[in-house]
Coordinates of C-alpha atoms and ligand atoms in Angstrom, one line a residue:
M1 CA 64.5 88.7 334.7
T2 CA 62.2 90.1 337.4
Q3 CA 64.8 92.5 338.4
G4 CA 65.3 93.7 334.9
I5 CA 61.6 94.4 334.7
D6 CA 61.6 96.4 337.9
A7 CA 64.4 98.6 336.6
R8 CA 62.6 99.1 333.3
L9 CA 59.4 99.9 334.9
E10 CA 61.0 102.5 337.2
D11 CA 62.7 104.1 334.2
A12 CA 59.4 104.2 332.3
Q13 CA 57.5 105.7 335.3
T14 CA 60.1 108.4 335.7
R15 CA 59.9 109.3 332.0
I16 CA 56.1 109.2 332.0
A17 CA 55.8 111.4 335.2
S18 CA 58.0 114.1 333.6
A19 CA 56.5 113.9 330.1
A20 CA 55.5 117.4 328.9
S21 CA 52.8 116.6 326.3
T22 CA 50.3 114.0 325.2
E23 CA 52.4 113.4 322.2
D24 CA 55.4 112.5 324.4
L25 CA 53.2 110.2 326.4
R26 CA 51.9 108.4 323.3
A27 CA 55.5 107.9 322.1
I28 CA 56.5 106.2 325.4
E29 CA 53.3 104.2 325.4
R30 CA 54.1 102.9 321.9
E31 CA 57.7 102.2 322.9
F32 CA 56.4 99.8 325.6
T33 CA 53.1 98.5 324.5
G34 CA 53.2 99.0 320.7
K35 CA 53.3 96.2 318.1
D36 CA 57.2 96.1 318.2
G37 CA 57.5 97.4 321.7
V38 CA 59.2 96.1 324.8
V39 CA 56.3 94.1 326.1
A40 CA 55.7 92.5 322.6
S41 CA 59.3 91.4 322.4
M42 CA 59.3 90.0 325.9
L43 CA 56.2 87.9 325.0
A44 CA 57.8 86.9 321.7
A45 CA 60.9 85.6 323.6
I46 CA 58.9 83.3 325.9
P47 CA 59.0 80.2 323.7
T48 CA 62.8 80.4 323.8
L49 CA 62.9 80.2 327.6
P50 CA 63.2 77.0 329.7
P51 CA 59.6 75.9 330.5
E52 CA 59.8 76.6 334.2
E53 CA 60.6 80.3 333.6
R54 CA 57.9 80.9 331.0
R55 CA 55.0 81.5 333.4
D56 CA 57.0 84.2 335.4
A57 CA 58.1 85.8 332.2
G58 CA 54.6 86.1 330.9
Q59 CA 53.3 87.6 334.2
S60 CA 56.2 90.1 334.2
A61 CA 55.4 91.3 330.7
N62 CA 51.8 91.8 331.6
R63 CA 52.7 93.6 334.8
L64 CA 54.9 95.9 332.9
K65 CA 52.2 96.7 330.4
T66 CA 49.5 97.4 333.0
A67 CA 51.8 99.6 335.0
V68 CA 52.9 101.6 332.0
L69 CA 49.3 102.1 330.9
E70 CA 48.3 103.2 334.4
A71 CA 51.1 105.7 334.6
V72 CA 50.3 107.1 331.2
A73 CA 46.6 107.6 332.2
T74 CA 47.6 109.4 335.4
R75 CA 50.0 111.7 333.7
E76 CA 47.5 112.4 330.9
A77 CA 44.9 113.6 333.5
E78 CA 47.6 115.8 335.2
L79 CA 48.4 117.4 331.9
A80 CA 44.7 118.1 331.1
D81 CA 44.2 119.7 334.6
A82 CA 47.3 121.8 334.1
A83 CA 46.1 123.0 330.7
L84 CA 42.7 123.9 332.2
D85 CA 44.4 125.8 335.0
A86 CA 46.6 127.7 332.5
E87 CA 43.5 128.6 330.5
R88 CA 41.8 129.9 333.6
E89 CA 44.7 132.0 334.7
A90 CA 45.3 133.5 331.2
D91 CA 44.3 137.0 330.4
G92 CA 40.8 137.4 329.2
F93 CA 39.3 134.5 331.1
D94 CA 36.1 135.6 332.9
S95 CA 34.6 133.1 335.3
T96 CA 31.4 135.1 335.6
L97 CA 30.5 134.7 331.9
P98 CA 27.6 132.2 331.3
P99 CA 28.6 128.9 329.7
P100 CA 28.1 128.4 326.0
R101 CA 24.4 128.0 325.3
L102 CA 23.2 124.4 324.7
H103 CA 21.6 124.0 321.3
R104 CA 18.3 122.2 321.8
G105 CA 16.9 120.3 318.9
T106 CA 13.3 120.8 317.8
L107 CA 10.8 118.4 316.3
H108 CA 10.7 118.3 312.5
P109 CA 7.5 119.8 311.1
V110 CA 6.6 116.5 309.5
T111 CA 6.9 114.8 312.9
R112 CA 4.8 117.4 314.5
V113 CA 1.9 117.1 312.1
T114 CA 2.2 113.3 312.1
R115 CA 1.8 113.3 315.8
E116 CA -1.1 115.6 315.7
L117 CA -2.8 113.5 313.1
E118 CA -2.1 110.3 315.1
D119 CA -3.8 111.9 318.1
L120 CA -6.8 113.0 316.0
F121 CA -7.3 109.6 314.4
T122 CA -6.6 107.4 317.5
S123 CA -9.4 109.5 319.2
M124 CA -11.7 108.3 316.4
G125 CA -10.8 104.6 316.9
Y126 CA -8.1 104.3 314.3
R127 CA -4.9 102.4 315.0
V128 CA -1.5 103.6 313.7
L129 CA 0.3 101.1 311.4
D130 CA 3.7 101.0 309.8
G131 CA 5.0 99.2 306.7
P132 CA 8.2 98.5 304.9
E133 CA 9.8 101.3 302.8
V134 CA 11.6 98.8 300.7
E135 CA 8.5 97.0 299.4
L136 CA 7.6 94.1 297.2
D137 CA 6.3 94.9 293.7
E138 CA 3.5 92.6 294.6
Y139 CA 2.2 94.8 297.4
N140 CA 3.1 98.2 295.9
F141 CA 1.3 97.3 292.7
E142 CA -0.1 93.8 292.0
K143 CA -2.3 93.4 295.0
L144 CA -3.5 97.0 294.6
N145 CA -5.0 96.0 291.2
I146 CA -2.1 97.5 289.2
P147 CA -0.7 94.6 287.1
A148 CA 2.7 94.8 285.4
D149 CA 1.5 96.4 282.2
H150 CA -0.9 98.9 283.8
P151 CA -0.5 102.5 282.7
A152 CA -0.9 103.7 286.3
R153 CA 2.7 102.4 286.9
D154 CA 4.0 105.1 284.5
T155 CA 3.0 107.9 286.9
Q156 CA 4.7 106.1 289.8
D157 CA 8.2 105.3 288.6
T158 CA 10.5 104.5 291.5
F159 CA 13.8 103.1 292.5
Y160 CA 14.2 99.4 292.0
C161 CA 16.5 97.3 294.3
D162 CA 18.5 94.2 293.5
S163 CA 17.1 91.2 295.3
P164 CA 19.8 88.6 294.7
G165 CA 18.6 85.0 294.9
S166 CA 15.0 86.0 294.7
K167 CA 12.5 86.3 291.9
A168 CA 10.5 88.9 293.7
T169 CA 11.0 92.5 292.6
L170 CA 11.9 94.9 295.4
L171 CA 11.4 98.6 295.1
L172 CA 11.1 101.8 297.2
R173 CA 7.4 102.1 297.8
T174 CA 5.7 104.8 295.8
H175 CA 2.9 105.2 298.3
T176 CA 1.6 104.1 301.6
S177 CA -1.2 102.1 300.0
P178 CA 0.6 98.7 300.1
V179 CA 0.0 98.8 303.8
Q180 CA -3.8 98.5 303.1
V181 CA -3.3 94.9 301.9
R182 CA -0.8 94.1 304.6
A183 CA -3.3 95.4 307.2
M184 CA -6.1 93.3 305.8
E185 CA -3.9 90.2 305.9
R186 CA -3.1 90.7 309.6
L187 CA -6.0 92.4 311.3
E188 CA -9.4 91.0 312.1
P189 CA -12.1 93.1 310.4
P190 CA -13.7 95.4 311.1
F191 CA -10.8 97.8 311.8
R192 CA -9.7 101.4 311.1
A193 CA -6.1 102.3 310.5
I194 CA -3.8 105.1 309.5
V195 CA -0.3 104.7 308.1
P196 CA 2.0 107.7 308.1
G197 CA 5.2 107.2 306.2
K198 CA 7.9 108.0 303.7
V199 CA 7.4 107.3 300.1
F200 CA 9.6 107.6 297.0
R201 CA 9.2 108.5 293.3
Q202 CA 11.6 109.0 290.5
E203 CA 10.7 112.6 289.9
T204 CA 12.1 115.7 288.3
T205 CA 12.2 117.9 291.5
D206 CA 10.6 121.3 291.7
A207 CA 8.8 123.4 294.4
S208 CA 6.1 120.8 294.7
H209 CA 7.9 117.5 293.7
E210 CA 10.6 115.7 295.6
H211 CA 11.9 112.1 295.2
T212 CA 11.2 111.4 298.9
F213 CA 8.1 112.7 300.6
H214 CA 5.4 111.8 303.2
Q215 CA 1.9 110.4 302.9
M216 CA -0.6 109.1 305.3
E217 CA -2.8 106.3 304.2
G218 CA -6.2 105.7 305.9
L219 CA -8.2 102.5 305.7
V220 CA -11.6 101.6 307.2
I221 CA -12.8 98.1 306.7
D222 CA -16.4 97.3 307.8
K223 CA -19.7 96.1 306.6
D224 CA -22.0 98.2 304.5
V225 CA -19.5 101.1 304.0
S226 CA -20.8 103.8 301.6
V227 CA -19.5 106.9 299.9
G228 CA -21.6 108.8 302.5
H229 CA -19.3 107.4 305.3
L230 CA -16.3 108.3 303.3
I231 CA -17.3 111.9 302.7
G232 CA -18.3 112.3 306.4
A233 CA -15.0 111.0 307.5
M234 CA -13.1 113.3 305.1
K235 CA -15.0 116.3 306.4
T236 CA -14.2 115.5 310.0
L237 CA -10.6 114.9 309.1
L238 CA -10.2 118.3 307.4
R239 CA -12.0 120.1 310.2
G240 CA -9.6 118.4 312.7
I241 CA -6.6 119.4 310.6
F242 CA -7.4 123.0 309.9
K243 CA -9.4 123.8 313.0
K244 CA -11.8 125.6 310.6
D245 CA -13.6 125.1 307.4
I246 CA -11.4 125.1 304.3
E247 CA -13.1 125.2 301.0
V248 CA -12.9 121.8 299.3
R249 CA -14.0 120.2 296.1
L250 CA -14.6 116.6 295.2
R251 CA -13.8 115.4 291.7
P252 CA -14.0 111.9 290.3
G253 CA -10.5 110.4 290.4
Y254 CA -9.1 107.2 289.0
F255 CA -7.0 105.0 291.2
P256 CA -7.0 101.3 290.3
F257 CA -7.4 100.2 294.0
V258 CA -10.6 102.1 294.7
E259 CA -14.0 102.2 293.0
P260 CA -15.5 104.8 292.8
G261 CA -12.5 107.0 293.4
F262 CA -12.3 110.7 294.2
E263 CA -9.8 113.6 294.3
L264 CA -10.5 115.9 297.2
D265 CA -8.9 119.3 296.7
A266 CA -8.4 122.1 299.2
R267 CA -8.3 125.8 298.3
C268 CA -4.7 127.1 298.3
P269 CA -4.2 129.2 301.4
F270 CA -1.2 131.0 300.0
C271 CA -2.7 133.0 297.2
E272 CA -5.8 134.4 295.7
D273 CA -5.0 133.8 292.1
G274 CA -2.3 131.2 291.7
C275 CA 1.3 130.5 293.0
S276 CA 4.0 128.0 292.7
V277 CA 2.6 125.7 295.4
C278 CA -0.8 125.3 293.7
K279 CA 0.8 125.4 290.3
Q280 CA -1.3 128.5 289.4
T281 CA -4.6 126.6 290.0
T282 CA -5.6 127.9 293.5
W283 CA -6.4 124.3 294.4
I284 CA -4.2 121.8 296.1
E285 CA -4.7 118.1 295.6
L286 CA -4.7 116.8 299.1
L287 CA -6.9 113.9 299.6
P288 CA -7.4 111.2 297.0
C289 CA -9.9 108.6 298.3
G290 CA -12.5 106.1 297.4
L291 CA -14.2 102.8 298.2
V292 CA -11.8 99.9 298.4
H293 CA -11.9 97.9 295.2
P294 CA -13.2 94.3 295.5
N295 CA -10.0 92.9 293.9
V296 CA -8.0 94.6 296.7
L297 CA -10.2 93.2 299.4
E298 CA -9.7 89.7 297.9
A299 CA -5.9 90.3 297.7
G300 CA -6.1 91.0 301.4
G301 CA -8.0 87.8 302.1
L302 CA -11.4 89.4 302.7
D303 CA -14.7 88.4 301.0
P304 CA -15.9 91.4 299.0
E305 CA -19.5 90.1 299.4
E306 CA -19.2 90.4 303.2
W307 CA -16.7 93.3 303.7
G308 CA -16.2 96.7 302.2
G309 CA -14.3 99.8 303.1
F310 CA -12.9 103.2 302.2
A311 CA -9.4 104.4 301.9
F312 CA -7.6 107.7 301.5
G313 CA -4.1 108.8 300.8
L314 CA -3.4 112.1 302.5
G315 CA -0.5 114.1 301.1
L316 CA 1.3 114.6 304.4
S317 CA 4.2 116.7 303.0
R318 CA 1.7 119.0 301.3
L319 CA -0.3 119.3 304.4
V320 CA 2.8 120.3 306.4
M321 CA 3.6 122.9 303.8
L322 CA 0.0 124.3 304.1
R323 CA 0.1 124.3 307.9
Y324 CA 3.4 126.2 308.1
G325 CA 3.3 128.3 305.0
I326 CA 6.3 126.5 303.4
D327 CA 6.4 127.2 299.7
D328 CA 9.0 124.6 298.6
V329 CA 8.7 120.9 299.4
R330 CA 12.5 120.5 299.1
H331 CA 13.0 122.4 302.3
L332 CA 11.4 119.5 304.2
L333 CA 14.2 117.0 303.7
G334 CA 16.9 119.4 302.8
G335 CA 18.5 119.3 306.2
D336 CA 19.2 123.1 306.3
M337 CA 19.4 124.1 310.0
R338 CA 18.3 127.6 309.1
F339 CA 15.0 126.1 308.0
L340 CA 14.7 123.5 310.7
S341 CA 15.5 125.7 313.6
Q342 CA 12.4 127.8 312.9
F343 CA 10.1 125.0 314.2
Ligands
DAH401 N1 -1.7 105.9 296.7 C1 -2.2 107.0 295.9 C2 -1.0 107.8 295.4 O1 0.0 107.9 296.0 C3 -3.1 107.9 296.7 C4 -4.4 107.3 297.0 C5 -5.5 107.4 296.2 C6 -4.6 106.5 298.2 C7 -6.7 106.9 296.5 C8 -5.8 106.0 298.5 C9 -6.9 106.2 297.7 O2 -6.0 105.3 299.6 O3 -8.1 105.7 298.0 O4 -1.1 108.4 294.3

């Protein structure tokens, strides 16, 4: 038996050493170590042998397999070296040419602006929080004072997910606001937090609408918080972002989770008299905000008699577009390298 193995191994090694291509090598490898190969049939025959021979037979089969694989690997490396040598000696090879340029990645514009805002806000005592993108209806709507039959839901249609075995409704979050309540539940007041993140809506897409975009929520919980604090914070925020004064206007705005609520608009920097980004209005809705509604404080486990706060929902995608002069929101998540490599 052992002798038969040695002869077989020698034969295999000779053939492997003279194989001319990787395909030939693979064929020999299969012949020996494949599913119906030599080694497999040796192993399959073991139960038919007298018990005292089985151990040796098993070891021999494994020795053959290891040796064949080793020889194949050695020859494969030789063939690769030879191919490289041939290429170097061929006409037209110039060893003085520089190697192909490495393509370095760049940071996505949303990542850049997010990091910049995180720096700005952490310097003002805010912490940076995260929350689930697949969210419970309860947090996305209910606890934000938007019950099941509330018309505010119509403007935030989204993608609903199956949640087998559970009565809870799961959806792709339509805004970063659910993290307001999650933060109140977890953090000791007073606190300040921002929540940059991806949000989703069932939208008809155009230059300023996309089914997936980015927002950044802000939340400050403290005692005796007033609209004056809110306006002061928003002004600081805009100065930090634009490094200069941008004309803004404050309109009353309705969001069920704040009272009073405001829309803070910024003057469109692309045009004088209307363009596709500002939908011909010269104003861009950038910063809805307000004082946290008592029902939301309660949903977060805080006593509205004791605690108050303000919140804002910065349109991060819009802000990125403003910053870099991007006139179509669909570029942001379109994955086109010609766009991305510009940053
Ligand atoms: N979550 C709202 C939306 O996506 C935006 C918003 C409005 C957030 C007012 C806030 C706020 O924190 O106070 O439409």
